[in-house]
Amino acid sequence: MAENRYGKGVDKGVALDVAAGKVPPQALELEEAVLGAMLLEKDAFVTVSEILNSDCFYKEAHQVIFEAITNLFTREQPIDILTVTEELRRMGKLDAVGGAFYITQLTGRVASAAHIEYHSRIIYQKYLQREMIRISGVIQTKAFDESEDVNDLLEEAENSLFMLSQGSMKRDAIQIKGVISEAIEHIKIASKREDGLSGIPSGFTELDKITSGWQNSDLVIIAARPAMGKTAFVLSMARNMVVKYKHPVAIFSLEMSNLQLVNRLIVSETELDANKIKNGKLTDQEWLQLDNKVTDLIEAPLFIDDTAGLSVFELRAKARRLKKQYDIKAIIIDYLQLMNASGMRPGNRQEEVSMISRSLKGLAKELNIPIIALSQLSRAVEIRTGEGKRPQLSDLRESGAIEQDADMVLFIHRPEYYKITEDEQGNSLIGVAEIIVAKHRNGATGDVRLRFRPEVIRFEDYSDSGYGGFGMDDFAEPVTLGSRMNEGPAEQPGSRGVDLKSDFGLGRGFERDADF
């Protein structure tokens, strides 16, 4: 078994047998011309190196010669017939490539380096063709092996082809003039919007003021301890996106089934009792309310995938398909730590989470949409005493790469959970959720107050419901929170007596292990 640039464990011997009787795609004359041009023109290697590496050459002797030229360039030494010949002699491979005479012959294959870029791109195309033949040969051979797991084989095939396509998507540096024109056009579009947002609105007014909406190509991490309301928050946000703003959104739920998520949405939208919806014991009036309120959800462009143990490769394939078919504007993942990096062979769990976060950021850039991923926080929040219970970036669980890869990191904090019922000004914190924007790569950070209504599993703007009902006019305008977290815990007011052991996890008297 040999290690390949596109994956490990690939048999070199299975190379091009699938095309038995056919000559593999190649362009030997162009390979000679490109190598000869590099020997004649001192700046030719810079052009070629942006397109080719040694693996791209079909003839093994040409691979070795290119490696020798690369070594010289790395050491900032001149590249010509004499220096390349000497470098090959130093490497002990001069005779293997045909001796000094063959090196001299290469310069006779080309008159100038004028077309070296065009020739290099043809060589690279031939290389891609050979790699596709090799990959299909490997997959074909393993497909005949009954001992191979089909799912693993599918992931290997997808991984190999994806890595091959990623390697071929090279972008050149462009002059700033074109980028500035594009940026100004985006500013003009944003200026025409009444809300002044440049991205996808979350539906939470004060949060959107800080973020300007979720921006394309951004990876947004929303983290919290269990029972803080991560799922409820993104469901409320997804509802706003698809119902209020008509933006197609995809939710990948690794923890809850699609039926559980939809039941939560129905409870949130209709404001009916969760247990009644669960057992179907509704009055005629409640059935009418259900029929009327659920209409908007039925027509909403919301797509839910509840595949358990989703891998980053499966996510990428599904996301591409959804983008192509429905032009989704955002992806929500619940939650990151339940994903796996199957096919990447990480050394440990921390490395695996790092690979997942990097892959999610890469997918956000590729599809040019925001990806919003939920994440768990470590228990450090629970045992912290001196600085209170407010989460911080170091609490992100299992990998510092999450913080590094994310364009934004938000924390959900509900002081009421820790029996903190008043802030420093004496304002009530019952039902208050604090959204902490701890990292914002392209903007400001800050804290935003939202209203959390556990009886309908819903987050709302602090000053009003945001759903056209259940007014909150008696509350103050959103402000940055100042809490009394460092003081002793106060007694929490009596709960509403709602049973929290249901799938919905409702009521303010919730159990500490329940997660909303």
Short mmCIF file of C-alpha atoms in Angstrom, two decimals:
data_model
loop_
_atom_site.label_atom_id
_atom_site.label_comp_id
_atom_site.label_asym_id
_atom_site.label_seq_id
_atom_site.Cartn_x
_atom_site.Cartn_y
_atom_site.Cartn_z
CA MET A 1 0.00 0.00 0.00
CA ALA A 2 1.24 3.47 -0.82
CA GLU A 3 0.28 6.91 0.39
CA ASN A 4 -1.22 9.18 -2.21
CA ARG A 5 -1.72 12.96 -2.09
CA TYR A 6 -5.48 12.35 -2.26
CA GLY A 7 -5.72 9.68 0.41
CA LYS A 8 -3.96 6.83 2.15
CA GLY A 9 -4.07 3.14 1.54
CA VAL A 10 -4.23 3.20 -2.25
CA ASP A 11 -2.65 0.32 -4.14
CA LYS A 12 -0.21 1.62 -6.74
CA GLY A 13 -0.50 -1.71 -8.50
CA VAL A 14 -4.16 -1.07 -9.24
CA ALA A 15 -3.09 1.91 -11.32
CA LEU A 16 -4.59 1.88 -14.78
CA ASP A 17 -5.67 -1.75 -15.18
CA VAL A 18 -9.27 -0.67 -15.68
CA ALA A 19 -8.25 0.76 -19.03
CA ALA A 20 -6.48 -2.43 -20.12
CA GLY A 21 -5.64 -2.30 -23.79
CA LYS A 22 -5.72 1.50 -23.88
CA VAL A 23 -2.90 4.01 -23.55
CA PRO A 24 -3.31 6.19 -20.43
CA PRO A 25 -3.88 9.90 -21.12
CA GLN A 26 -0.50 11.56 -21.51
CA ALA A 27 1.35 14.34 -23.29
CA LEU A 28 5.03 13.33 -23.30
CA GLU A 29 6.04 15.86 -25.94
CA LEU A 30 4.53 18.68 -23.91
CA GLU A 31 6.21 17.38 -20.76
CA GLU A 32 9.56 17.55 -22.57
CA ALA A 33 8.73 21.03 -23.87
CA VAL A 34 7.81 22.33 -20.40
CA LEU A 35 10.96 20.90 -18.80
CA GLY A 36 13.07 22.28 -21.64
CA ALA A 37 11.50 25.73 -21.28
CA MET A 38 12.37 25.77 -17.57
CA LEU A 39 15.99 25.03 -18.47
CA LEU A 40 16.05 27.94 -20.93
CA GLU A 41 13.98 30.60 -19.14
CA LYS A 42 14.88 31.49 -15.55
CA ASP A 43 11.37 32.63 -14.58
CA ALA A 44 9.53 29.75 -16.24
CA PHE A 45 9.49 27.60 -13.10
CA VAL A 46 7.39 30.19 -11.23
CA THR A 47 4.65 29.87 -13.85
CA VAL A 48 4.79 26.08 -13.98
CA SER A 49 4.90 25.54 -10.21
CA GLU A 50 1.51 27.24 -9.81
CA ILE A 51 -0.04 24.56 -12.02
CA LEU A 52 2.05 21.41 -11.76
CA ASN A 53 3.92 19.30 -9.26
CA SER A 54 6.09 16.25 -9.88
CA ASP A 55 3.10 13.82 -9.69
CA CYS A 56 1.54 15.49 -12.72
CA PHE A 57 4.21 14.19 -15.10
CA TYR A 58 3.47 10.82 -16.68
CA LYS A 59 7.05 9.74 -17.32
CA GLU A 60 8.94 8.89 -14.12
CA ALA A 61 12.16 10.42 -15.45
CA HIS A 62 10.33 13.71 -15.93
CA GLN A 63 9.08 13.56 -12.34
CA VAL A 64 12.65 13.23 -11.09
CA ILE A 65 13.89 16.10 -13.29
CA PHE A 66 11.09 18.34 -12.02
CA GLU A 67 12.04 17.45 -8.42
CA ALA A 68 15.65 18.45 -9.16
CA ILE A 69 14.50 21.79 -10.60
CA THR A 70 12.30 22.32 -7.53
CA ASN A 71 15.25 21.66 -5.23
CA LEU A 72 17.33 24.27 -7.04
CA PHE A 73 14.55 26.84 -6.89
CA THR A 74 14.06 26.20 -3.17
CA ARG A 75 17.77 26.85 -2.54
CA GLU A 76 17.57 29.97 -4.75
CA GLN A 77 20.13 28.57 -7.18
CA PRO A 78 20.06 29.15 -10.96
CA ILE A 79 18.21 26.64 -13.14
CA ASP A 80 19.91 25.57 -16.36
CA ILE A 81 21.33 22.48 -18.06
CA LEU A 82 24.49 22.40 -15.94
CA THR A 83 22.89 23.02 -12.53
CA VAL A 84 20.07 20.52 -13.12
CA THR A 85 22.55 17.89 -14.32
CA GLU A 86 24.68 18.44 -11.22
CA GLU A 87 21.64 18.30 -8.93
CA LEU A 88 20.56 14.99 -10.46
CA ARG A 89 24.08 13.67 -9.96
CA ARG A 90 23.95 14.76 -6.32
CA MET A 91 20.60 12.97 -5.96
CA GLY A 92 22.13 9.84 -7.48
CA LYS A 93 19.51 9.76 -10.23
CA LEU A 94 21.30 11.18 -13.25
CA ASP A 95 21.70 7.82 -15.00
CA ALA A 96 18.09 6.85 -14.16
CA VAL A 97 16.72 9.79 -16.17
CA GLY A 98 18.91 9.14 -19.22
CA GLY A 99 22.11 10.93 -18.31
CA ALA A 100 23.36 14.40 -19.18
CA PHE A 101 22.63 13.78 -22.86
CA TYR A 102 18.85 13.49 -22.21
CA ILE A 103 18.88 16.74 -20.21
CA THR A 104 20.56 18.48 -23.12
CA GLN A 105 18.00 17.05 -25.54
CA LEU A 106 15.13 18.61 -23.57
CA THR A 107 16.20 22.13 -24.55
CA GLY A 108 15.87 21.19 -28.19
CA ARG A 109 12.19 20.34 -27.72
CA VAL A 110 11.14 23.97 -27.35
CA ALA A 111 12.08 27.23 -29.03
CA SER A 112 10.86 29.53 -26.21
CA ALA A 113 8.82 29.58 -23.01
CA ALA A 114 6.04 31.68 -24.56
CA HIS A 115 3.37 28.96 -24.34
CA ILE A 116 4.56 27.24 -21.17
CA GLU A 117 1.40 28.02 -19.15
CA TYR A 118 -0.90 26.64 -21.84
CA HIS A 119 1.26 23.51 -22.18
CA SER A 120 1.30 23.06 -18.39
CA ARG A 121 -2.47 23.15 -18.18
CA ILE A 122 -2.76 20.42 -20.82
CA ILE A 123 -0.34 18.26 -18.81
CA TYR A 124 -2.46 18.85 -15.71
CA GLN A 125 -5.63 17.84 -17.53
CA LYS A 126 -4.00 14.58 -18.58
CA TYR A 127 -2.96 14.01 -14.98
CA LEU A 128 -6.56 14.51 -13.77
CA GLN A 129 -7.77 11.99 -16.35
CA ARG A 130 -5.22 9.42 -15.16
CA GLU A 131 -6.19 10.01 -11.53
CA MET A 132 -9.88 9.51 -12.31
CA ILE A 133 -9.04 6.25 -14.06
CA ARG A 134 -6.91 5.15 -11.09
CA ILE A 135 -9.58 6.05 -8.53
CA SER A 136 -12.32 4.29 -10.49
CA GLY A 137 -10.05 1.24 -10.81
CA VAL A 138 -9.50 1.09 -7.06
CA ILE A 139 -13.22 1.49 -6.34
CA GLN A 140 -14.12 -1.11 -8.96
CA THR A 141 -11.71 -3.64 -7.47
CA LYS A 142 -12.97 -3.07 -3.92
CA ALA A 143 -16.60 -3.18 -5.08
CA PHE A 144 -16.05 -6.79 -6.14
CA ASP A 145 -14.71 -7.60 -2.66
CA GLU A 146 -17.63 -8.84 -0.52
CA SER A 147 -15.71 -8.07 2.69
CA GLU A 148 -15.69 -4.32 1.96
CA ASP A 149 -18.28 -2.20 3.75
CA VAL A 150 -20.39 -0.44 1.12
CA ASN A 151 -20.80 2.76 3.14
CA ASP A 152 -17.05 2.99 3.74
CA LEU A 153 -16.47 2.41 0.04
CA LEU A 154 -18.90 5.20 -0.90
CA GLU A 155 -17.15 7.58 1.47
CA GLU A 156 -13.74 6.61 0.10
CA ALA A 157 -14.92 7.21 -3.47
CA GLU A 158 -16.45 10.56 -2.57
CA ASN A 159 -13.39 11.58 -0.57
CA SER A 160 -10.99 10.71 -3.37
CA LEU A 161 -12.96 12.54 -6.03
CA PHE A 162 -13.54 15.54 -3.78
CA MET A 163 -9.85 15.88 -2.96
CA LEU A 164 -9.03 15.56 -6.65
CA SER A 165 -11.51 18.30 -7.54
CA GLN A 166 -10.27 20.52 -4.72
CA GLY A 167 -6.72 20.21 -6.02
CA SER A 168 -7.84 21.34 -9.46
CA MET A 169 -9.69 24.44 -8.19
CA LYS A 170 -6.79 26.87 -8.08
CA ARG A 171 -7.53 30.56 -8.13
CA ASP A 172 -5.17 33.21 -9.34
CA ALA A 173 -4.56 36.45 -7.51
CA ILE A 174 -6.64 39.24 -8.99
CA GLN A 175 -6.14 42.96 -8.98
CA ILE A 176 -8.00 44.82 -6.23
CA LYS A 177 -9.91 46.98 -8.71
CA GLY A 178 -12.39 44.23 -9.55
CA VAL A 179 -12.89 43.29 -5.91
CA ILE A 180 -13.56 46.90 -4.92
CA SER A 181 -16.22 47.16 -7.63
CA GLU A 182 -17.89 44.02 -6.31
CA ALA A 183 -17.70 45.28 -2.71
CA ILE A 184 -19.27 48.62 -3.66
CA GLU A 185 -22.06 46.80 -5.47
CA HIS A 186 -22.80 44.81 -2.29
CA ILE A 187 -22.87 48.07 -0.30
CA LYS A 188 -25.34 49.57 -2.77
CA ILE A 189 -27.60 46.53 -2.49
CA ALA A 190 -27.46 46.67 1.32
CA SER A 191 -28.26 50.40 1.30
CA LYS A 192 -31.51 49.74 -0.55
CA ARG A 193 -32.73 47.35 2.13
CA GLU A 194 -34.95 48.91 4.75
CA ASP A 195 -33.39 46.86 7.52
CA GLY A 196 -29.84 47.82 6.47
CA LEU A 197 -28.66 44.20 6.62
CA SER A 198 -26.12 42.74 4.22
CA GLY A 199 -26.66 39.10 5.15
CA ILE A 200 -29.41 36.62 6.00
CA PRO A 201 -31.53 38.01 8.89
CA SER A 202 -31.92 35.89 12.00
CA GLY A 203 -35.21 37.61 12.82
CA PHE A 204 -33.85 38.89 16.14
CA THR A 205 -33.61 42.66 15.79
CA GLU A 206 -30.81 43.48 18.21
CA LEU A 207 -28.71 40.49 17.17
CA ASP A 208 -29.03 41.45 13.51
CA LYS A 209 -27.81 44.95 14.38
CA ILE A 210 -24.52 43.44 15.58
CA THR A 211 -24.11 40.82 12.85
CA SER A 212 -25.76 42.69 9.92
CA GLY A 213 -27.27 39.29 9.24
CA TRP A 214 -25.45 36.00 8.76
CA GLN A 215 -22.85 36.61 6.05
CA ASN A 216 -22.13 34.36 3.09
CA SER A 217 -19.14 32.01 3.49
CA ASP A 218 -19.11 32.53 7.29
CA LEU A 219 -18.90 29.68 9.78
CA VAL A 220 -20.99 30.64 12.82
CA ILE A 221 -20.66 28.63 16.02
CA ILE A 222 -23.48 28.85 18.58
CA ALA A 223 -22.36 27.20 21.81
CA ALA A 224 -23.92 26.58 25.20
CA ARG A 225 -24.16 24.13 28.04
CA PRO A 226 -27.02 21.58 27.97
CA ALA A 227 -30.47 23.05 28.80
CA MET A 228 -29.55 26.56 27.65
CA GLY A 229 -31.78 26.25 24.56
CA LYS A 230 -29.43 25.72 21.60
CA THR A 231 -31.92 23.77 19.51
CA ALA A 232 -34.82 26.06 20.45
CA PHE A 233 -32.74 29.09 19.46
CA VAL A 234 -31.82 27.83 15.99
CA LEU A 235 -35.36 26.54 15.38
CA SER A 236 -36.75 29.97 16.26
CA MET A 237 -34.17 31.51 13.97
CA ALA A 238 -34.87 29.02 11.15
CA ARG A 239 -38.59 29.75 11.46
CA ASN A 240 -37.90 33.46 11.04
CA MET A 241 -35.72 32.83 7.99
CA VAL A 242 -38.13 30.56 6.12
CA VAL A 243 -41.49 32.04 7.15
CA LYS A 244 -40.79 35.73 7.62
CA TYR A 245 -38.03 36.22 5.02
CA LYS A 246 -38.70 33.25 2.68
CA HIS A 247 -35.05 32.16 2.60
CA PRO A 248 -34.59 28.40 1.98
CA VAL A 249 -32.76 26.80 4.93
CA ALA A 250 -31.47 23.28 5.57
CA ILE A 251 -31.23 21.78 9.07
CA PHE A 252 -29.04 18.75 9.70
CA SER A 253 -30.16 17.30 13.03
CA LEU A 254 -27.84 14.63 14.41
CA GLU A 255 -29.51 14.53 17.82
CA MET A 256 -33.28 14.75 17.25
CA SER A 257 -35.53 13.14 14.65
CA ASN A 258 -37.25 15.23 12.03
CA LEU A 259 -40.60 14.48 13.70
CA GLN A 260 -39.37 15.83 17.04
CA LEU A 261 -38.09 18.99 15.38
CA VAL A 262 -41.34 19.52 13.51
CA ASN A 263 -43.36 18.95 16.69
CA ARG A 264 -41.30 21.66 18.36
CA LEU A 265 -41.95 24.00 15.47
CA ILE A 266 -45.69 23.30 15.67
CA VAL A 267 -45.75 24.01 19.40
CA SER A 268 -43.78 27.20 18.84
CA GLU A 269 -45.95 28.37 15.97
CA THR A 270 -49.38 27.49 17.38
CA GLU A 271 -48.66 28.15 21.09
CA LEU A 272 -50.68 25.04 21.94
CA ASP A 273 -49.88 22.79 24.88
CA ALA A 274 -47.06 20.40 23.99
CA ASN A 275 -48.62 17.40 25.71
CA LYS A 276 -51.89 17.95 23.84
CA ILE A 277 -50.06 17.99 20.53
CA LYS A 278 -48.16 14.91 21.57
CA ASN A 279 -51.26 12.87 22.46
CA GLY A 280 -53.66 14.56 20.02
CA LYS A 281 -56.18 15.54 22.73
CA LEU A 282 -57.17 18.86 21.17
CA THR A 283 -60.49 20.64 21.35
CA ASP A 284 -62.30 21.72 18.20
CA GLN A 285 -61.09 25.26 18.75
CA GLU A 286 -57.51 24.03 19.18
CA TRP A 287 -57.74 21.97 15.99
CA LEU A 288 -58.86 25.10 14.19
CA GLN A 289 -55.98 27.04 15.72
CA LEU A 290 -53.57 24.31 14.63
CA ASP A 291 -54.88 24.32 11.06
CA ASN A 292 -54.66 28.10 10.79
CA LYS A 293 -51.24 28.58 12.34
CA VAL A 294 -49.45 25.65 10.71
CA THR A 295 -50.19 26.84 7.15
CA ASP A 296 -47.10 29.06 7.02
CA LEU A 297 -44.89 26.16 8.12
CA ILE A 298 -46.32 23.81 5.50
CA GLU A 299 -45.35 26.20 2.69
CA ALA A 300 -41.99 27.15 4.22
CA PRO A 301 -38.79 26.25 2.30
CA LEU A 302 -37.31 24.36 5.27
CA PHE A 303 -35.44 21.11 4.65
CA ILE A 304 -34.64 18.74 7.53
CA ASP A 305 -32.14 15.86 7.42
CA ASP A 306 -31.97 13.74 10.59
CA THR A 307 -29.22 11.32 9.51
CA ALA A 308 -27.48 10.07 12.66
CA GLY A 309 -23.67 10.04 12.79
CA LEU A 310 -23.40 12.26 9.73
CA SER A 311 -19.89 12.51 8.31
CA VAL A 312 -18.43 15.65 6.78
CA PHE A 313 -18.35 13.93 3.37
CA GLU A 314 -22.05 13.02 3.55
CA LEU A 315 -22.84 16.56 4.65
CA ARG A 316 -20.88 18.02 1.75
CA ALA A 317 -22.68 15.84 -0.80
CA LYS A 318 -26.12 16.57 0.68
CA ALA A 319 -25.42 20.30 0.97
CA ARG A 320 -24.27 20.57 -2.62
CA ARG A 321 -27.41 18.80 -3.78
CA LEU A 322 -29.67 21.06 -1.70
CA LYS A 323 -27.87 24.15 -2.97
CA LYS A 324 -28.26 23.06 -6.57
CA GLN A 325 -31.90 21.96 -6.30
CA TYR A 326 -33.34 24.52 -3.87
CA ASP A 327 -30.71 27.28 -3.69
CA ILE A 328 -30.58 27.10 0.11
CA LYS A 329 -29.32 30.29 1.75
CA ALA A 330 -28.10 28.84 5.05
CA ILE A 331 -27.27 25.52 6.73
CA ILE A 332 -27.83 24.73 10.40
CA ILE A 333 -26.08 21.77 12.07
CA ASP A 334 -27.26 20.39 15.43
CA TYR A 335 -24.65 19.71 16.62
CA LEU A 336 -20.97 19.69 15.64
CA GLN A 337 -19.64 17.18 18.19
CA LEU A 338 -22.02 14.49 16.93
CA MET A 339 -20.46 14.60 13.46
CA ASN A 340 -17.56 12.40 12.44
CA ALA A 341 -14.66 12.81 10.06
CA SER A 342 -15.01 9.38 8.47
CA GLY A 343 -12.39 8.82 5.80
CA MET A 344 -9.96 11.41 7.20
CA ARG A 345 -8.23 9.08 9.69
CA PRO A 346 -7.63 11.54 12.56
CA GLY A 347 -5.25 10.64 15.37
CA ASN A 348 -7.64 11.48 18.21
CA ARG A 349 -11.00 13.09 18.93
CA GLN A 350 -9.56 16.59 19.24
CA GLU A 351 -7.92 16.25 15.84
CA GLU A 352 -11.17 14.89 14.41
CA VAL A 353 -13.17 17.89 15.66
CA SER A 354 -10.50 20.16 14.17
CA MET A 355 -10.91 18.44 10.80
CA ILE A 356 -14.68 18.80 11.01
CA SER A 357 -14.55 22.52 11.80
CA ARG A 358 -12.07 23.14 8.96
CA SER A 359 -14.29 21.18 6.58
CA LEU A 360 -17.35 23.18 7.60
CA LYS A 361 -15.52 26.45 6.98
CA GLY A 362 -14.37 25.16 3.58
CA LEU A 363 -17.94 24.13 2.70
CA ALA A 364 -19.27 27.57 3.68
CA LYS A 365 -16.77 29.17 1.29
CA GLU A 366 -17.48 26.68 -1.47
CA LEU A 367 -21.27 27.14 -1.37
CA ASN A 368 -20.97 30.84 -0.44
CA ILE A 369 -23.60 30.58 2.29
CA PRO A 370 -23.45 30.87 6.09
CA ILE A 371 -23.13 27.61 7.99
CA ILE A 372 -24.42 27.78 11.57
CA ALA A 373 -23.20 24.92 13.76
CA LEU A 374 -24.21 24.26 17.34
CA SER A 375 -21.50 23.20 19.77
CA GLN A 376 -21.32 21.94 23.33
CA LEU A 377 -19.32 23.72 26.01
CA SER A 378 -17.08 21.98 28.50
CA ARG A 379 -17.98 21.54 32.18
CA ALA A 380 -15.56 24.34 33.05
CA VAL A 381 -18.58 26.66 33.01
CA GLU A 382 -20.26 24.67 35.77
CA ILE A 383 -17.27 24.50 38.11
CA ARG A 384 -16.22 28.11 37.60
CA THR A 385 -16.76 30.23 40.69
CA GLY A 386 -14.67 33.41 40.77
CA GLU A 387 -15.63 34.76 37.34
CA GLY A 388 -19.24 33.58 37.37
CA LYS A 389 -21.02 31.22 35.00
CA ARG A 390 -20.76 33.25 31.82
CA PRO A 391 -19.23 31.10 29.07
CA GLN A 392 -16.02 32.15 27.36
CA LEU A 393 -14.08 31.06 24.26
CA SER A 394 -11.81 28.72 26.22
CA ASP A 395 -14.90 26.68 27.19
CA LEU A 396 -15.43 25.40 23.63
CA ARG A 397 -15.36 21.66 23.92
CA GLU A 398 -12.72 19.29 22.49
CA SER A 399 -10.86 21.62 20.16
CA GLY A 400 -9.42 25.13 20.01
CA ALA A 401 -9.70 24.83 16.23
CA ILE A 402 -13.43 25.61 16.51
CA GLU A 403 -12.60 29.05 17.84
CA GLN A 404 -9.91 29.50 15.20
CA ASP A 405 -12.00 28.42 12.20
CA ALA A 406 -15.21 30.22 13.18
CA ASP A 407 -15.95 33.67 11.83
CA MET A 408 -18.38 34.19 14.69
CA VAL A 409 -18.81 32.52 18.07
CA LEU A 410 -22.02 33.10 20.02
CA PHE A 411 -22.89 31.80 23.48
CA ILE A 412 -26.37 31.28 24.89
CA HIS A 413 -26.58 32.05 28.60
CA ARG A 414 -29.68 32.03 30.79
CA PRO A 415 -28.94 33.38 34.30
CA GLU A 416 -32.24 31.98 35.55
CA TYR A 417 -30.82 28.47 35.09
CA TYR A 418 -28.20 29.27 37.75
CA LYS A 419 -30.90 30.81 40.03
CA ILE A 420 -29.79 34.35 39.24
CA THR A 421 -33.08 36.22 39.06
CA GLU A 422 -31.97 39.87 38.97
CA ASP A 423 -29.23 41.85 37.26
CA GLU A 424 -27.11 44.53 38.92
CA GLN A 425 -29.81 47.13 38.33
CA GLY A 426 -32.43 44.96 39.99
CA ASN A 427 -34.21 44.08 36.73
CA SER A 428 -35.81 40.67 36.56
CA LEU A 429 -33.92 37.96 34.68
CA ILE A 430 -36.80 35.49 34.70
CA GLY A 431 -37.23 34.23 31.14
CA VAL A 432 -34.26 36.29 29.93
CA ALA A 433 -31.68 34.77 27.60
CA GLU A 434 -28.37 36.44 26.95
CA ILE A 435 -26.77 35.97 23.52
CA ILE A 436 -23.04 36.69 23.91
CA VAL A 437 -21.25 37.52 20.66
CA ALA A 438 -17.77 36.53 21.88
CA LYS A 439 -15.99 36.51 18.52
CA HIS A 440 -16.84 38.45 15.39
CA ARG A 441 -14.09 38.39 12.79
CA ASN A 442 -15.62 41.13 10.67
CA GLY A 443 -17.52 43.22 13.16
CA ALA A 444 -18.32 44.14 16.75
CA THR A 445 -18.91 41.90 19.72
CA GLY A 446 -21.48 42.44 22.44
CA ASP A 447 -24.37 41.01 24.42
CA VAL A 448 -28.02 40.87 23.36
CA ARG A 449 -31.07 40.13 25.48
CA LEU A 450 -33.77 37.85 24.11
CA ARG A 451 -36.93 36.54 25.71
CA PHE A 452 -37.09 32.75 26.18
CA ARG A 453 -40.57 31.26 26.45
CA PRO A 454 -40.09 27.63 27.54
CA GLU A 455 -43.81 26.85 27.43
CA VAL A 456 -43.70 27.22 23.64
CA ILE A 457 -39.98 26.44 23.19
CA ARG A 458 -39.31 29.76 21.54
CA PHE A 459 -36.86 32.66 21.59
CA GLU A 460 -38.19 36.12 20.79
CA ASP A 461 -37.03 39.71 20.69
CA TYR A 462 -36.82 41.05 24.22
CA SER A 463 -39.29 43.89 23.62
CA ASP A 464 -41.95 41.93 21.76
CA SER A 465 -42.86 38.42 20.68
CA GLY A 466 -41.73 38.74 17.05
CA TYR A 467 -44.62 36.44 16.06
CA GLY A 468 -47.43 38.96 16.05
CA GLY A 469 -48.75 37.84 19.42
CA PHE A 470 -47.93 37.67 23.11
CA GLY A 471 -46.79 41.26 23.51
CA MET A 472 -43.83 42.11 25.74
CA ASP A 473 -44.42 45.83 26.04
CA ASP A 474 -43.90 45.71 29.78
CA PHE A 475 -40.22 44.90 29.35
CA ALA A 476 -37.38 47.36 28.85
CA GLU A 477 -35.53 47.84 25.57
CA PRO A 478 -32.60 45.46 24.84
CA VAL A 479 -29.44 46.36 26.75
CA THR A 480 -26.12 44.74 27.51
CA LEU A 481 -26.55 42.56 30.56
CA GLY A 482 -24.82 43.10 33.84
CA SER A 483 -25.44 40.13 36.11
CA ARG A 484 -24.95 39.20 39.73
CA MET A 485 -23.34 35.90 38.86
CA ASN A 486 -20.57 36.19 41.41
CA GLU A 487 -23.01 36.52 44.26
CA GLY A 488 -24.72 33.69 46.08
CA PRO A 489 -27.59 32.01 44.23
CA ALA A 490 -31.03 33.38 44.87
CA GLU A 491 -34.10 31.28 45.25
CA GLN A 492 -35.81 30.70 41.93
CA PRO A 493 -39.53 31.54 41.79
CA GLY A 494 -41.92 28.64 41.74
CA SER A 495 -42.28 26.90 38.43
CA ARG A 496 -45.43 26.69 36.43
CA GLY A 497 -45.63 23.00 37.26
CA VAL A 498 -45.14 21.84 33.66
CA ASP A 499 -43.89 18.28 33.18
CA LEU A 500 -40.43 18.47 31.63
CA LYS A 501 -39.86 14.80 31.02
CA SER A 502 -41.56 14.91 27.65
CA ASP A 503 -39.68 15.13 24.36
CA PHE A 504 -40.31 18.88 24.36
CA GLY A 505 -38.53 19.74 27.62
CA LEU A 506 -40.98 22.49 28.49
CA GLY A 507 -41.61 24.68 31.51
CA ARG A 508 -39.47 26.83 33.73
CA GLY A 509 -39.16 24.09 36.30
CA PHE A 510 -36.98 22.13 33.92
CA GLU A 511 -34.53 19.43 34.87
CA ARG A 512 -30.87 20.37 34.65
CA ASP A 513 -30.08 17.58 32.19
CA ALA A 514 -32.81 18.58 29.75
CA ASP A 515 -31.67 20.35 26.60
CA PHE A 516 -33.90 22.72 24.73
#
